[in-house]
Short mmCIF file of N, CA, C and O in Angstrom, two decimals:
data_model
loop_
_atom_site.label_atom_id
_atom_site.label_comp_id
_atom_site.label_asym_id
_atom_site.label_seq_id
_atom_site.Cartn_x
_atom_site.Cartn_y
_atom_site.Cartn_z
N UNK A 949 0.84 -1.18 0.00
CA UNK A 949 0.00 0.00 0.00
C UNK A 949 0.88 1.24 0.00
O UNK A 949 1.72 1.54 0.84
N UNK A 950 0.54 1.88 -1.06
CA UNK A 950 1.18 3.22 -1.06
C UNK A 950 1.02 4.22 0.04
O UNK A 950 -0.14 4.29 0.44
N UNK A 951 2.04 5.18 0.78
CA UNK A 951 1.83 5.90 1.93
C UNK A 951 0.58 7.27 0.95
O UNK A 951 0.47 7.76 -0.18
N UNK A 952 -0.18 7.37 2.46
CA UNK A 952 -1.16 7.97 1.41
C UNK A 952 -1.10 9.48 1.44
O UNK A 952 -2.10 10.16 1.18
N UNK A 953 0.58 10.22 1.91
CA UNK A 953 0.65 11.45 1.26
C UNK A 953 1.53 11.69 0.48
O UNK A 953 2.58 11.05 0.52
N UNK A 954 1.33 12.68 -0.42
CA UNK A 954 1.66 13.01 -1.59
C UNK A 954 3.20 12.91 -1.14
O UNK A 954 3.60 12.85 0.02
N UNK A 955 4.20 12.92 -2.66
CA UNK A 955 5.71 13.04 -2.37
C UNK A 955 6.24 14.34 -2.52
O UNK A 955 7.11 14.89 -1.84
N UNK A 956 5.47 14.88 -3.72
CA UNK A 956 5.00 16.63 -3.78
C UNK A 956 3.95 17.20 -3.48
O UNK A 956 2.85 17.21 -4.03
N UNK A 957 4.36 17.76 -2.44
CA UNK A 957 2.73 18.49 -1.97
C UNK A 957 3.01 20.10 -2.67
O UNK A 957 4.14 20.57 -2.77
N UNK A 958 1.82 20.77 -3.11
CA UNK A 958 1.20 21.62 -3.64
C UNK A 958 0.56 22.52 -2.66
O UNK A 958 -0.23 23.42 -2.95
N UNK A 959 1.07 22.13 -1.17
CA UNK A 959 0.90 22.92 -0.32
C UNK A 959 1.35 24.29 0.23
O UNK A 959 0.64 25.19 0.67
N UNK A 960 3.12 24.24 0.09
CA UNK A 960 3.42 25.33 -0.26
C UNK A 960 3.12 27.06 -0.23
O UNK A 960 3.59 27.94 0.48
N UNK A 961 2.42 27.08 -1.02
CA UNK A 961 1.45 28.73 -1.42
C UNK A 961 0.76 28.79 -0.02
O UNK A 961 0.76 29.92 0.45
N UNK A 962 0.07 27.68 0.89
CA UNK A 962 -0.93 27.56 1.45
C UNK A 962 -0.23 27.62 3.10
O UNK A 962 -0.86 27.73 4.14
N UNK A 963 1.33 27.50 2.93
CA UNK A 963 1.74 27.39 4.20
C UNK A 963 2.41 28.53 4.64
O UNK A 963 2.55 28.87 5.81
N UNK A 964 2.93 29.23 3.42
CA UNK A 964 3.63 30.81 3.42
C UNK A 964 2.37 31.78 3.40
O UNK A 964 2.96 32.76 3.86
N UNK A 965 1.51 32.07 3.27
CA UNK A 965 0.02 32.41 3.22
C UNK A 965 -0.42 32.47 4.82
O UNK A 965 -1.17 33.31 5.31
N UNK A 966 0.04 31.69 5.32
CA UNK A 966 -0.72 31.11 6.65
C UNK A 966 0.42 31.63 7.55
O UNK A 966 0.20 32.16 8.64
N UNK A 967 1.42 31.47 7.13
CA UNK A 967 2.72 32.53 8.35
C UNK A 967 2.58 33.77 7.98
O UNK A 967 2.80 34.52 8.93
N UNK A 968 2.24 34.44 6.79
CA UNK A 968 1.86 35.41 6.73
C UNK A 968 0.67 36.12 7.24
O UNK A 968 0.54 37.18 7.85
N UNK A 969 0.04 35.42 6.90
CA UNK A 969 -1.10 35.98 8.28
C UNK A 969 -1.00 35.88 9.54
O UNK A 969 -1.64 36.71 10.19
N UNK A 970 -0.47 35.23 10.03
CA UNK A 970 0.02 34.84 11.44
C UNK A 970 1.19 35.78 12.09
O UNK A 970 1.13 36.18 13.25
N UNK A 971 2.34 36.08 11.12
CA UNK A 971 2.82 37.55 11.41
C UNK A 971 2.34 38.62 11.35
O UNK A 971 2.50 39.37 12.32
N UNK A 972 1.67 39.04 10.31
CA UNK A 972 0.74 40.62 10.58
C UNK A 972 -0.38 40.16 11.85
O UNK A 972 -0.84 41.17 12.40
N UNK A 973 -0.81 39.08 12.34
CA UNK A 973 -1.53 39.09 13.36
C UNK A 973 -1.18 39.68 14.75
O UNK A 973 -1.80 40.48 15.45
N UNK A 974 0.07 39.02 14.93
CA UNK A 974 0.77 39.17 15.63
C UNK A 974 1.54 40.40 16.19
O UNK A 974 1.67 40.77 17.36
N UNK A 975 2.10 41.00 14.82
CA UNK A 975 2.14 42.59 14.90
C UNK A 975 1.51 43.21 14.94
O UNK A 975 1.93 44.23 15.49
N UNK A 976 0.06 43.31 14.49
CA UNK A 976 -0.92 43.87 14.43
C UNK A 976 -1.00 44.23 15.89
O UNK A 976 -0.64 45.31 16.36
N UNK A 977 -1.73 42.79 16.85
CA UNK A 977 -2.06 42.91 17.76
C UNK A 977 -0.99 43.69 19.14
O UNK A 977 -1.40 44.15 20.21
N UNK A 978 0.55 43.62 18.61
CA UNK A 978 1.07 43.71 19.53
C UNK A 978 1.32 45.56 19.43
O UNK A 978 1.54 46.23 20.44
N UNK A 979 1.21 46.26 17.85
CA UNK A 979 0.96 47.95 18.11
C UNK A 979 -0.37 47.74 18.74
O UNK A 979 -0.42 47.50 19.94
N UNK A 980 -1.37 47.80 18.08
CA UNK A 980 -2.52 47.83 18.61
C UNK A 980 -2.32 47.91 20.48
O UNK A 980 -2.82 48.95 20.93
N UNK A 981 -1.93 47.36 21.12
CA UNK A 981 -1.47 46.92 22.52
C UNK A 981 -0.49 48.24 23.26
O UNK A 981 -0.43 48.52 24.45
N UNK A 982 0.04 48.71 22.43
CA UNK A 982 1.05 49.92 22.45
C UNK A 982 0.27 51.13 22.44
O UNK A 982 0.09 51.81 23.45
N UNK A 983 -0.22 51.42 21.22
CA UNK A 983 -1.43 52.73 20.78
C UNK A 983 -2.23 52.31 21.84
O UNK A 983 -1.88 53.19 22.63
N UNK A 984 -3.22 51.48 22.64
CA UNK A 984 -3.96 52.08 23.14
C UNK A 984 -3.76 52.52 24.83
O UNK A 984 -4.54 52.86 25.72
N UNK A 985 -2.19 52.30 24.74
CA UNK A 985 -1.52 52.49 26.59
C UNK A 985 -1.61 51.08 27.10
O UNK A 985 -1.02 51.08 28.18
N UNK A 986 -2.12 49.79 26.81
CA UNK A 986 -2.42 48.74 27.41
C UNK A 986 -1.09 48.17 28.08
O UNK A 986 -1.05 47.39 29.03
N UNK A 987 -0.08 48.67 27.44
CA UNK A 987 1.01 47.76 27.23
C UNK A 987 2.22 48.58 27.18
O UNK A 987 2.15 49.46 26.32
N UNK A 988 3.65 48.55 28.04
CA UNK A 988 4.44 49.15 27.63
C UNK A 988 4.85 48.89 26.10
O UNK A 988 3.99 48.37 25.39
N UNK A 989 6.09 49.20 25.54
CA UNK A 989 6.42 48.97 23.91
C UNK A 989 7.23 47.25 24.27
O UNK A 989 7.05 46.13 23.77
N UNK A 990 8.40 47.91 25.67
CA UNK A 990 9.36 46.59 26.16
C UNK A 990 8.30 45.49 26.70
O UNK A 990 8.63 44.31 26.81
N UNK A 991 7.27 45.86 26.97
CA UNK A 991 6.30 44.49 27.31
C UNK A 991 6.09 43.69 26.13
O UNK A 991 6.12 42.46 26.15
N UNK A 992 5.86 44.46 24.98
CA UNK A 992 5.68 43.74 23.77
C UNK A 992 6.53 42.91 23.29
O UNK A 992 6.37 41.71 23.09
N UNK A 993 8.03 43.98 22.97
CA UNK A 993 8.67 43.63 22.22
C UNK A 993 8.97 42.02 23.02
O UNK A 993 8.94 40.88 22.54
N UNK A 994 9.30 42.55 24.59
CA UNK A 994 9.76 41.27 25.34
C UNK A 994 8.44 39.85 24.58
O UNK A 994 8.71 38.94 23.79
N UNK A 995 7.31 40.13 25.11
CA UNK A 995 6.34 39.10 24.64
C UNK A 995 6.95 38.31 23.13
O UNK A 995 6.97 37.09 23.00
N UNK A 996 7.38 39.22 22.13
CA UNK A 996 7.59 38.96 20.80
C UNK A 996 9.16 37.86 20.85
O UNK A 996 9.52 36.97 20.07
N UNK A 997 9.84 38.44 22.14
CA UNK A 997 11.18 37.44 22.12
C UNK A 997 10.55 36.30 22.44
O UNK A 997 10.58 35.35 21.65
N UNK A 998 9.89 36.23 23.64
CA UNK A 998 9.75 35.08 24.23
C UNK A 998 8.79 34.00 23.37
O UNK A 998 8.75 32.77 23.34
N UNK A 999 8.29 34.70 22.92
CA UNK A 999 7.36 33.98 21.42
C UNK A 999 8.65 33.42 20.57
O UNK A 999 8.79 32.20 20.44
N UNK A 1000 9.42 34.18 20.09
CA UNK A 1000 10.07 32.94 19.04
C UNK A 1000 11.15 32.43 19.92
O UNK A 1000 11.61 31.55 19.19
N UNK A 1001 11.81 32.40 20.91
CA UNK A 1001 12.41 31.40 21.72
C UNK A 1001 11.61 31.02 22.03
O UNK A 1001 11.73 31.69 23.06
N UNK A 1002 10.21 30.20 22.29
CA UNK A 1002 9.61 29.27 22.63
C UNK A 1002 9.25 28.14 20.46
O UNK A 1002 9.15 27.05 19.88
N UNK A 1003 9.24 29.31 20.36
CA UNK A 1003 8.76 28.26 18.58
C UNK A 1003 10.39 27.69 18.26
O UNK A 1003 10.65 26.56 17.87
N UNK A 1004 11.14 28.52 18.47
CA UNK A 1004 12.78 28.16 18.33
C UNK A 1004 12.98 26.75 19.04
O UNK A 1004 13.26 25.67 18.54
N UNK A 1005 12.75 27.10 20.34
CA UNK A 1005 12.82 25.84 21.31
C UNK A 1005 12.03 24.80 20.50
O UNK A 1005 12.62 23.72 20.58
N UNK A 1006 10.63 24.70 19.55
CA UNK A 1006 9.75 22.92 20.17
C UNK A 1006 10.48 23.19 18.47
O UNK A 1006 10.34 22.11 17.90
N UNK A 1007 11.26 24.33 17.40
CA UNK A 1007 11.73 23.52 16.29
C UNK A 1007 12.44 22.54 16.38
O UNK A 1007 12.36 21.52 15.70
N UNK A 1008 13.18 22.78 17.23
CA UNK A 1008 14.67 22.00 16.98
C UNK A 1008 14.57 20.65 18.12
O UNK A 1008 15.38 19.72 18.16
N UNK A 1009 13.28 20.86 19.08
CA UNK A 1009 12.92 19.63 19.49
C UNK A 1009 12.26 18.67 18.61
O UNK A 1009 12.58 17.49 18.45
N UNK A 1010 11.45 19.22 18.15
CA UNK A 1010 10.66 18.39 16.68
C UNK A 1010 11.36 17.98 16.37
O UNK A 1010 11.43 16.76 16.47
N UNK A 1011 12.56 18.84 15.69
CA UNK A 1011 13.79 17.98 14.56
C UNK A 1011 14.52 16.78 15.26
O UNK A 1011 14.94 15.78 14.68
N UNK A 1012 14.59 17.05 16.53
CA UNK A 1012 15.43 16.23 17.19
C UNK A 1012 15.16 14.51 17.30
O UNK A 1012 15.65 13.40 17.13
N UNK A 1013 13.98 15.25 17.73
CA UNK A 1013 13.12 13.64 18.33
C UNK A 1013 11.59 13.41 17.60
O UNK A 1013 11.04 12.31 17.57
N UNK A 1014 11.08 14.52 17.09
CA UNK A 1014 9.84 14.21 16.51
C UNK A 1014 10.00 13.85 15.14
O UNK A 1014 9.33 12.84 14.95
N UNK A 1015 10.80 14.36 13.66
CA UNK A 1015 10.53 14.05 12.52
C UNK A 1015 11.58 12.84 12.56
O UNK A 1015 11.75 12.60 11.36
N UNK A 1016 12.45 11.85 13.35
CA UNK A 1016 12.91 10.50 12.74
C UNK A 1016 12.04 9.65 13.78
O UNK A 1016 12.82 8.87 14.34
N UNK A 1017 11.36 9.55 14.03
CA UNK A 1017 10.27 8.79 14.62
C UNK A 1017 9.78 7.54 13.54
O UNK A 1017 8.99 7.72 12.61
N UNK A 1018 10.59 5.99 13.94
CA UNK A 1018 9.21 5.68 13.06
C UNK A 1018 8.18 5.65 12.28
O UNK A 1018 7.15 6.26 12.57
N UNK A 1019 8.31 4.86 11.09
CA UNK A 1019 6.83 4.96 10.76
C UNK A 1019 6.17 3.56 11.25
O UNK A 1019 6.81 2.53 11.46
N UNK A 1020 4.96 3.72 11.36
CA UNK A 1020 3.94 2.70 12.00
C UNK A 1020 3.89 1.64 10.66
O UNK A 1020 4.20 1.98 9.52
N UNK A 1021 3.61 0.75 10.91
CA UNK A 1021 3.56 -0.48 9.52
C UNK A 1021 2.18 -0.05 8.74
O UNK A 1021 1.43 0.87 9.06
N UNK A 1022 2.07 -0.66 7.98
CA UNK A 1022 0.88 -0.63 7.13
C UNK A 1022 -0.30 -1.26 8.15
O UNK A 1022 -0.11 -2.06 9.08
N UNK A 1023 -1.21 -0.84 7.83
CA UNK A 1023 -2.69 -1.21 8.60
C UNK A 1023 -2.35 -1.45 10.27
O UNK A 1023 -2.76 -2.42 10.92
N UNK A 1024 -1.43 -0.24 10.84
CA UNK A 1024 -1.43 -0.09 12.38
C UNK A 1024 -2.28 1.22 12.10
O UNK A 1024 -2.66 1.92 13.03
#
């Protein structure tokens, strides 16, 4: 039985699209947070470090231990 995802995915467009929105979200929300006094600027910016040292951190755990993981046999 053939593995049943593609070897080229056409996904691509659909995944740079989707970080792109996910960064202007992100910035968005974090002036927005600034302009209305809610928030110092260093509260943000800090929030914005600690955001990609945490995505930094589970990449390189993923890589580590999550993408050579086994694959399960056919019909597990």
């Amino acid at each position: 039985m053939r593995n049943s995802v593609p070897e080229k995915s056409n996904s691509t467009p659909l995944i740079a699209m989707a970080a792109i929105l996910g960064a202007v979200s992100v910035l968005g929300v974090g002036f927005t947070r600034v302009c209305l006094g809610v928030h110092w600027l260093s509260d943000v910016v800090g929030g914005w470090l600690i955001g990609a040292a945490l995505v930094a951190v589970s990449a390189a755990a993923y890589g580590k231990w999550g993408a050579n993981r086994p694959q399960p046999a056919d019909g597990a």
